[in-house]
JSON list of C-alpha atoms and ligand atoms in Angstrom, two decimals:
[
{"chain": "A", "resi": 1, "resn": "MET", "atom": "CA", "xyz": [4.20, -51.17, -146.81]},
{"chain": "A", "resi": 2, "resn": "LYS", "atom": "CA", "xyz": [1.45, -49.43, -148.74]},
{"chain": "A", "resi": 3, "resn": "VAL", "atom": "CA", "xyz": [2.83, -47.66, -151.80]},
{"chain": "A", "resi": 4, "resn": "LYS", "atom": "CA", "xyz": [1.15, -45.14, -154.04]},
{"chain": "A", "resi": 5, "resn": "LEU", "atom": "CA", "xyz": [2.62, -45.23, -157.55]},
{"chain": "A", "resi": 6, "resn": "VAL", "atom": "CA", "xyz": [2.04, -42.49, -160.11]},
{"chain": "A", "resi": 7, "resn": "VAL", "atom": "CA", "xyz": [3.09, -43.34, -163.66]},
{"chain": "A", "resi": 8, "resn": "THR", "atom": "CA", "xyz": [3.28, -40.81, -166.50]},
{"chain": "A", "resi": 9, "resn": "HIS", "atom": "CA", "xyz": [3.68, -41.86, -170.13]},
{"chain": "A", "resi": 10, "resn": "PRO", "atom": "CA", "xyz": [1.32, -41.79, -173.12]},
{"chain": "A", "resi": 11, "resn": "ARG", "atom": "CA", "xyz": [2.69, -45.14, -174.43]},
{"chain": "A", "resi": 12, "resn": "GLN", "atom": "CA", "xyz": [2.24, -48.38, -172.53]},
{"chain": "A", "resi": 13, "resn": "ASP", "atom": "CA", "xyz": [5.06, -50.06, -174.53]},
{"chain": "A", "resi": 14, "resn": "SER", "atom": "CA", "xyz": [7.51, -47.40, -173.32]},
{"chain": "A", "resi": 15, "resn": "LEU", "atom": "CA", "xyz": [10.66, -47.95, -171.27]},
{"chain": "A", "resi": 16, "resn": "THR", "atom": "CA", "xyz": [8.86, -46.06, -168.49]},
{"chain": "A", "resi": 17, "resn": "PHE", "atom": "CA", "xyz": [6.11, -48.70, -168.35]},
{"chain": "A", "resi": 18, "resn": "ALA", "atom": "CA", "xyz": [8.61, -51.57, -168.58]},
{"chain": "A", "resi": 19, "resn": "VAL", "atom": "CA", "xyz": [10.53, -50.17, -165.60]},
{"chain": "A", "resi": 20, "resn": "MET", "atom": "CA", "xyz": [7.30, -49.59, -163.69]},
{"chain": "A", "resi": 21, "resn": "ASN", "atom": "CA", "xyz": [6.15, -53.18, -164.33]},
{"chain": "A", "resi": 22, "resn": "ARG", "atom": "CA", "xyz": [9.46, -54.57, -163.07]},
{"chain": "A", "resi": 23, "resn": "PHE", "atom": "CA", "xyz": [9.26, -52.32, -160.02]},
{"chain": "A", "resi": 24, "resn": "ILE", "atom": "CA", "xyz": [5.72, -53.56, -159.29]},
{"chain": "A", "resi": 25, "resn": "GLU", "atom": "CA", "xyz": [6.83, -57.19, -159.63]},
{"chain": "A", "resi": 26, "resn": "GLY", "atom": "CA", "xyz": [9.58, -56.59, -157.08]},
{"chain": "A", "resi": 27, "resn": "MET", "atom": "CA", "xyz": [7.18, -54.89, -154.69]},
{"chain": "A", "resi": 28, "resn": "GLN", "atom": "CA", "xyz": [4.63, -57.69, -155.00]},
{"chain": "A", "resi": 29, "resn": "GLU", "atom": "CA", "xyz": [7.28, -60.38, -154.49]},
{"chain": "A", "resi": 30, "resn": "ASN", "atom": "CA", "xyz": [7.99, -58.65, -151.19]},
{"chain": "A", "resi": 31, "resn": "SER", "atom": "CA", "xyz": [4.28, -58.44, -150.26]},
{"chain": "A", "resi": 32, "resn": "HIS", "atom": "CA", "xyz": [3.96, -54.69, -150.54]},
{"chain": "A", "resi": 33, "resn": "GLU", "atom": "CA", "xyz": [0.58, -53.26, -151.51]},
{"chain": "A", "resi": 34, "resn": "ILE", "atom": "CA", "xyz": [0.47, -50.91, -154.53]},
{"chain": "A", "resi": 35, "resn": "ASP", "atom": "CA", "xyz": [-2.14, -48.35, -155.52]},
{"chain": "A", "resi": 36, "resn": "ILE", "atom": "CA", "xyz": [-1.46, -47.17, -159.10]},
{"chain": "A", "resi": 37, "resn": "LEU", "atom": "CA", "xyz": [-2.53, -43.94, -160.74]},
{"chain": "A", "resi": 38, "resn": "ASP", "atom": "CA", "xyz": [-1.79, -43.95, -164.48]},
{"chain": "A", "resi": 39, "resn": "LEU", "atom": "CA", "xyz": [-2.17, -40.27, -165.31]},
{"chain": "A", "resi": 40, "resn": "TYR", "atom": "CA", "xyz": [-2.71, -40.74, -169.06]},
{"chain": "A", "resi": 41, "resn": "HIS", "atom": "CA", "xyz": [-4.80, -43.89, -169.17]},
{"chain": "A", "resi": 42, "resn": "ASP", "atom": "CA", "xyz": [-6.88, -43.22, -166.06]},
{"chain": "A", "resi": 43, "resn": "GLY", "atom": "CA", "xyz": [-7.95, -39.93, -167.64]},
{"chain": "A", "resi": 44, "resn": "PHE", "atom": "CA", "xyz": [-6.42, -37.48, -165.15]},
{"chain": "A", "resi": 45, "resn": "ASP", "atom": "CA", "xyz": [-7.59, -33.97, -166.08]},
{"chain": "A", "resi": 46, "resn": "PRO", "atom": "CA", "xyz": [-4.45, -31.78, -166.26]},
{"chain": "A", "resi": 47, "resn": "LEU", "atom": "CA", "xyz": [-6.26, -28.45, -166.59]},
{"chain": "A", "resi": 48, "resn": "TYR", "atom": "CA", "xyz": [-5.81, -26.21, -163.58]},
{"chain": "A", "resi": 49, "resn": "ARG", "atom": "CA", "xyz": [-9.20, -24.60, -163.31]},
{"chain": "A", "resi": 50, "resn": "VAL", "atom": "CA", "xyz": [-10.53, -21.54, -161.49]},
{"chain": "A", "resi": 51, "resn": "GLU", "atom": "CA", "xyz": [-11.80, -23.72, -158.63]},
{"chain": "A", "resi": 52, "resn": "ASP", "atom": "CA", "xyz": [-8.36, -25.33, -158.26]},
{"chain": "A", "resi": 53, "resn": "GLU", "atom": "CA", "xyz": [-6.63, -21.96, -158.03]},
{"chain": "A", "resi": 54, "resn": "ARG", "atom": "CA", "xyz": [-9.16, -20.11, -155.84]},
{"chain": "A", "resi": 55, "resn": "ASP", "atom": "CA", "xyz": [-8.12, -20.00, -152.16]},
{"chain": "A", "resi": 56, "resn": "TRP", "atom": "CA", "xyz": [-5.08, -22.18, -153.00]},
{"chain": "A", "resi": 57, "resn": "GLN", "atom": "CA", "xyz": [-3.13, -21.22, -149.88]},
{"chain": "A", "resi": 58, "resn": "ASN", "atom": "CA", "xyz": [-5.84, -22.44, -147.50]},
{"chain": "A", "resi": 59, "resn": "PRO", "atom": "CA", "xyz": [-4.83, -25.87, -146.10]},
{"chain": "A", "resi": 60, "resn": "ASP", "atom": "CA", "xyz": [-8.50, -26.53, -145.23]},
{"chain": "A", "resi": 61, "resn": "LYS", "atom": "CA", "xyz": [-9.78, -25.73, -148.72]},
{"chain": "A", "resi": 62, "resn": "GLN", "atom": "CA", "xyz": [-12.62, -27.94, -149.97]},
{"chain": "A", "resi": 63, "resn": "HIS", "atom": "CA", "xyz": [-11.28, -29.53, -153.16]},
{"chain": "A", "resi": 64, "resn": "ALA", "atom": "CA", "xyz": [-13.24, -31.02, -156.04]},
{"chain": "A", "resi": 65, "resn": "PRO", "atom": "CA", "xyz": [-14.30, -34.62, -155.25]},
{"chain": "A", "resi": 66, "resn": "VAL", "atom": "CA", "xyz": [-11.84, -36.11, -157.75]},
{"chain": "A", "resi": 67, "resn": "ILE", "atom": "CA", "xyz": [-8.92, -34.25, -156.12]},
{"chain": "A", "resi": 68, "resn": "ARG", "atom": "CA", "xyz": [-10.19, -35.08, -152.62]},
{"chain": "A", "resi": 69, "resn": "LYS", "atom": "CA", "xyz": [-10.29, -38.77, -153.56]},
{"chain": "A", "resi": 70, "resn": "GLU", "atom": "CA", "xyz": [-6.72, -38.64, -154.83]},
{"chain": "A", "resi": 71, "resn": "LEU", "atom": "CA", "xyz": [-5.56, -36.79, -151.69]},
{"chain": "A", "resi": 72, "resn": "ASP", "atom": "CA", "xyz": [-7.05, -39.59, -149.58]},
{"chain": "A", "resi": 73, "resn": "ARG", "atom": "CA", "xyz": [-5.24, -42.22, -151.67]},
{"chain": "A", "resi": 74, "resn": "VAL", "atom": "CA", "xyz": [-1.93, -40.44, -151.17]},
{"chain": "A", "resi": 75, "resn": "LEU", "atom": "CA", "xyz": [-2.55, -40.00, -147.45]},
{"chain": "A", "resi": 76, "resn": "ALA", "atom": "CA", "xyz": [-3.38, -43.70, -147.10]},
{"chain": "A", "resi": 77, "resn": "ALA", "atom": "CA", "xyz": [0.07, -44.67, -148.44]},
{"chain": "A", "resi": 78, "resn": "ASP", "atom": "CA", "xyz": [3.33, -44.97, -146.51]},
{"chain": "A", "resi": 79, "resn": "ALA", "atom": "CA", "xyz": [5.39, -43.99, -149.52]},
{"chain": "A", "resi": 80, "resn": "ILE", "atom": "CA", "xyz": [4.86, -42.50, -152.96]},
{"chain": "A", "resi": 81, "resn": "VAL", "atom": "CA", "xyz": [6.69, -43.49, -156.15]},
{"chain": "A", "resi": 82, "resn": "PHE", "atom": "CA", "xyz": [6.73, -41.45, -159.35]},
{"chain": "A", "resi": 83, "resn": "VAL", "atom": "CA", "xyz": [7.77, -43.18, -162.61]},
{"chain": "A", "resi": 84, "resn": "PHE", "atom": "CA", "xyz": [8.17, -40.88, -165.60]},
{"chain": "A", "resi": 85, "resn": "PRO", "atom": "CA", "xyz": [10.42, -39.91, -168.52]},
{"chain": "A", "resi": 86, "resn": "ILE", "atom": "CA", "xyz": [12.53, -36.76, -168.45]},
{"chain": "A", "resi": 87, "resn": "TRP", "atom": "CA", "xyz": [11.16, -34.38, -171.03]},
{"chain": "A", "resi": 88, "resn": "TRP", "atom": "CA", "xyz": [13.36, -31.40, -171.77]},
{"chain": "A", "resi": 89, "resn": "TYR", "atom": "CA", "xyz": [15.19, -31.70, -168.45]},
{"chain": "A", "resi": 90, "resn": "ASN", "atom": "CA", "xyz": [11.93, -31.65, -166.53]},
{"chain": "A", "resi": 91, "resn": "VAL", "atom": "CA", "xyz": [8.93, -33.74, -165.55]},
{"chain": "A", "resi": 92, "resn": "PRO", "atom": "CA", "xyz": [6.29, -34.15, -168.32]},
{"chain": "A", "resi": 93, "resn": "SER", "atom": "CA", "xyz": [3.58, -31.49, -168.17]},
{"chain": "A", "resi": 94, "resn": "MET", "atom": "CA", "xyz": [1.01, -34.12, -167.15]},
{"chain": "A", "resi": 95, "resn": "LEU", "atom": "CA", "xyz": [2.98, -34.91, -164.00]},
{"chain": "A", "resi": 96, "resn": "LYS", "atom": "CA", "xyz": [3.51, -31.23, -163.25]},
{"chain": "A", "resi": 97, "resn": "ALA", "atom": "CA", "xyz": [-0.26, -30.77, -163.55]},
{"chain": "A", "resi": 98, "resn": "TYR", "atom": "CA", "xyz": [-0.81, -33.62, -161.08]},
{"chain": "A", "resi": 99, "resn": "LEU", "atom": "CA", "xyz": [1.65, -32.06, -158.64]},
{"chain": "A", "resi": 100, "resn": "ASP", "atom": "CA", "xyz": [0.03, -28.62, -158.98]},
{"chain": "A", "resi": 101, "resn": "LYS", "atom": "CA", "xyz": [-3.48, -29.98, -158.42]},
{"chain": "A", "resi": 102, "resn": "VAL", "atom": "CA", "xyz": [-3.00, -32.79, -155.90]},
{"chain": "A", "resi": 103, "resn": "TRP", "atom": "CA", "xyz": [0.12, -31.84, -153.95]},
{"chain": "A", "resi": 104, "resn": "ASN", "atom": "CA", "xyz": [-1.63, -28.74, -152.69]},
{"chain": "A", "resi": 105, "resn": "MET", "atom": "CA", "xyz": [-1.40, -26.94, -149.32]},
{"chain": "A", "resi": 106, "resn": "GLY", "atom": "CA", "xyz": [-3.86, -29.36, -147.71]},
{"chain": "A", "resi": 107, "resn": "LEU", "atom": "CA", "xyz": [-1.77, -32.37, -148.63]},
{"chain": "A", "resi": 108, "resn": "LEU", "atom": "CA", "xyz": [1.61, -30.80, -147.94]},
{"chain": "A", "resi": 109, "resn": "ASN", "atom": "CA", "xyz": [0.40, -29.92, -144.44]},
{"chain": "A", "resi": 110, "resn": "LYS", "atom": "CA", "xyz": [-0.34, -33.59, -143.72]},
{"chain": "A", "resi": 111, "resn": "ALA", "atom": "CA", "xyz": [2.09, -35.59, -145.85]},
{"chain": "A", "resi": 112, "resn": "ASN", "atom": "CA", "xyz": [5.37, -34.09, -144.72]},
{"chain": "A", "resi": 113, "resn": "SER", "atom": "CA", "xyz": [6.78, -37.35, -143.35]},
{"chain": "A", "resi": 114, "resn": "LYS", "atom": "CA", "xyz": [6.08, -39.55, -146.39]},
{"chain": "A", "resi": 115, "resn": "LYS", "atom": "CA", "xyz": [8.93, -41.15, -148.26]},
{"chain": "A", "resi": 116, "resn": "ALA", "atom": "CA", "xyz": [9.10, -40.44, -152.00]},
{"chain": "A", "resi": 117, "resn": "LEU", "atom": "CA", "xyz": [11.00, -42.24, -154.75]},
{"chain": "A", "resi": 118, "resn": "TRP", "atom": "CA", "xyz": [11.43, -40.57, -158.14]},
{"chain": "A", "resi": 119, "resn": "ILE", "atom": "CA", "xyz": [12.23, -43.01, -160.98]},
{"chain": "A", "resi": 120, "resn": "ALA", "atom": "CA", "xyz": [13.09, -40.76, -163.92]},
{"chain": "A", "resi": 121, "resn": "LEU", "atom": "CA", "xyz": [13.95, -42.35, -167.28]},
{"chain": "A", "resi": 122, "resn": "ALA", "atom": "CA", "xyz": [16.20, -40.42, -169.61]},
{"chain": "A", "resi": 123, "resn": "GLY", "atom": "CA", "xyz": [18.16, -40.82, -172.81]},
{"chain": "A", "resi": 124, "resn": "GLY", "atom": "CA", "xyz": [17.22, -41.76, -176.33]},
{"chain": "A", "resi": 125, "resn": "GLN", "atom": "CA", "xyz": [18.51, -42.18, -179.83]},
{"chain": "A", "resi": 126, "resn": "ARG", "atom": "CA", "xyz": [21.51, -40.23, -181.01]},
{"chain": "A", "resi": 127, "resn": "LEU", "atom": "CA", "xyz": [20.32, -36.73, -181.77]},
{"chain": "A", "resi": 128, "resn": "HIS", "atom": "CA", "xyz": [20.56, -35.48, -185.31]},
{"chain": "A", "resi": 129, "resn": "SER", "atom": "CA", "xyz": [22.34, -32.18, -185.49]},
{"chain": "A", "resi": 130, "resn": "ILE", "atom": "CA", "xyz": [20.02, -29.26, -185.66]},
{"chain": "A", "resi": 131, "resn": "ASN", "atom": "CA", "xyz": [20.95, -26.50, -188.07]},
{"chain": "A", "resi": 132, "resn": "THR", "atom": "CA", "xyz": [19.34, -23.24, -187.25]},
{"chain": "A", "resi": 133, "resn": "THR", "atom": "CA", "xyz": [19.74, -20.26, -189.47]},
{"chain": "A", "resi": 134, "resn": "ILE", "atom": "CA", "xyz": [18.77, -16.92, -188.07]},
{"chain": "A", "resi": 135, "resn": "THR", "atom": "CA", "xyz": [18.15, -14.24, -190.61]},
{"chain": "A", "resi": 136, "resn": "THR", "atom": "CA", "xyz": [17.70, -10.64, -189.70]},
{"chain": "B", "resi": 1, "resn": "FMN", "atom": "C1", "xyz": [9.33, -34.34, -175.51]},
{"chain": "B", "resi": 1, "resn": "FMN", "atom": "C2", "xyz": [10.50, -35.17, -175.05]},
{"chain": "B", "resi": 1, "resn": "FMN", "atom": "C3", "xyz": [11.56, -34.54, -174.43]},
{"chain": "B", "resi": 1, "resn": "FMN", "atom": "C4", "xyz": [12.66, -35.29, -173.98]},
{"chain": "B", "resi": 1, "resn": "FMN", "atom": "N1", "xyz": [13.67, -34.66, -173.30]},
{"chain": "B", "resi": 1, "resn": "FMN", "atom": "C5", "xyz": [14.72, -35.38, -172.83]},
{"chain": "B", "resi": 1, "resn": "FMN", "atom": "C6", "xyz": [15.75, -34.76, -172.06]},
{"chain": "B", "resi": 1, "resn": "FMN", "atom": "O1", "xyz": [15.71, -33.58, -171.77]},
{"chain": "B", "resi": 1, "resn": "FMN", "atom": "N2", "xyz": [16.78, -35.52, -171.64]},
{"chain": "B", "resi": 1, "resn": "FMN", "atom": "C7", "xyz": [16.86, -36.86, -171.92]},
{"chain": "B", "resi": 1, "resn": "FMN", "atom": "O2", "xyz": [17.83, -37.50, -171.51]},
{"chain": "B", "resi": 1, "resn": "FMN", "atom": "N3", "xyz": [15.89, -37.48, -172.60]},
{"chain": "B", "resi": 1, "resn": "FMN", "atom": "C8", "xyz": [14.82, -36.79, -173.07]},
{"chain": "B", "resi": 1, "resn": "FMN", "atom": "N4", "xyz": [13.81, -37.41, -173.76]},
{"chain": "B", "resi": 1, "resn": "FMN", "atom": "C9", "xyz": [13.88, -38.88, -173.93]},
{"chain": "B", "resi": 1, "resn": "FMN", "atom": "C10", "xyz": [13.08, -39.57, -172.79]},
{"chain": "B", "resi": 1, "resn": "FMN", "atom": "O3", "xyz": [13.62, -39.27, -171.55]},
{"chain": "B", "resi": 1, "resn": "FMN", "atom": "C11", "xyz": [13.01, -41.06, -173.06]},
{"chain": "B", "resi": 1, "resn": "FMN", "atom": "O4", "xyz": [11.82, -41.16, -173.73]},
{"chain": "B", "resi": 1, "resn": "FMN", "atom": "C12", "xyz": [13.18, -41.86, -171.80]},
{"chain": "B", "resi": 1, "resn": "FMN", "atom": "O5", "xyz": [14.38, -42.58, -171.87]},
{"chain": "B", "resi": 1, "resn": "FMN", "atom": "C13", "xyz": [12.09, -42.83, -171.49]},
{"chain": "B", "resi": 1, "resn": "FMN", "atom": "O6", "xyz": [11.90, -43.77, -172.55]},
{"chain": "B", "resi": 1, "resn": "FMN", "atom": "P1", "xyz": [10.41, -44.08, -172.92]},
{"chain": "B", "resi": 1, "resn": "FMN", "atom": "O7", "xyz": [9.86, -42.85, -173.57]},
{"chain": "B", "resi": 1, "resn": "FMN", "atom": "O8", "xyz": [10.43, -45.28, -173.85]},
{"chain": "B", "resi": 1, "resn": "FMN", "atom": "O9", "xyz": [9.72, -44.39, -171.61]},
{"chain": "B", "resi": 1, "resn": "FMN", "atom": "C14", "xyz": [12.70, -36.70, -174.21]},
{"chain": "B", "resi": 1, "resn": "FMN", "atom": "C15", "xyz": [11.62, -37.31, -174.86]},
{"chain": "B", "resi": 1, "resn": "FMN", "atom": "C16", "xyz": [10.54, -36.58, -175.28]},
{"chain": "B", "resi": 1, "resn": "FMN", "atom": "C17", "xyz": [9.37, -37.26, -175.97]}
]
């Protein structure tokens, strides 16, 4: 199987990267092919620009070359895997930016039968209590 893996974390010594590396090992042991996009370290541009937004509902829209290239990589895969930490009960903004820019109408029109696996890491150190005083 050809798998597209998108990893999101600013730190390569993170739990997120450790889990991704173990996942990759398992995939390689089973002869699967992996195409990795590391959003932070591959320099993905998270800004949603005027040209990204313009004509966004058109499935035949001509995207910027960098987005087009990424669309082709996703379309070439049988399955897509996202590895990321939960940040405030949500995906990190970098991953949301990727989804907004790449998982556009053109892709959604063609990729509707792809399998997706979401590996979301959560948890952390015990939280210190937060004392908030509101004065009026
Ligand atoms: C900005 C930020 C927000 C976070 N929000 C949550 C959260 O809502 N729930 C949670 O369980 N953990 C949260 N965490 C902890 C991460 O999920 C934790 O980092 C995760 O276990 C992955 O570990 P790693 O950062 O070493 O990869 C947050 C961490 C950061 C930096």
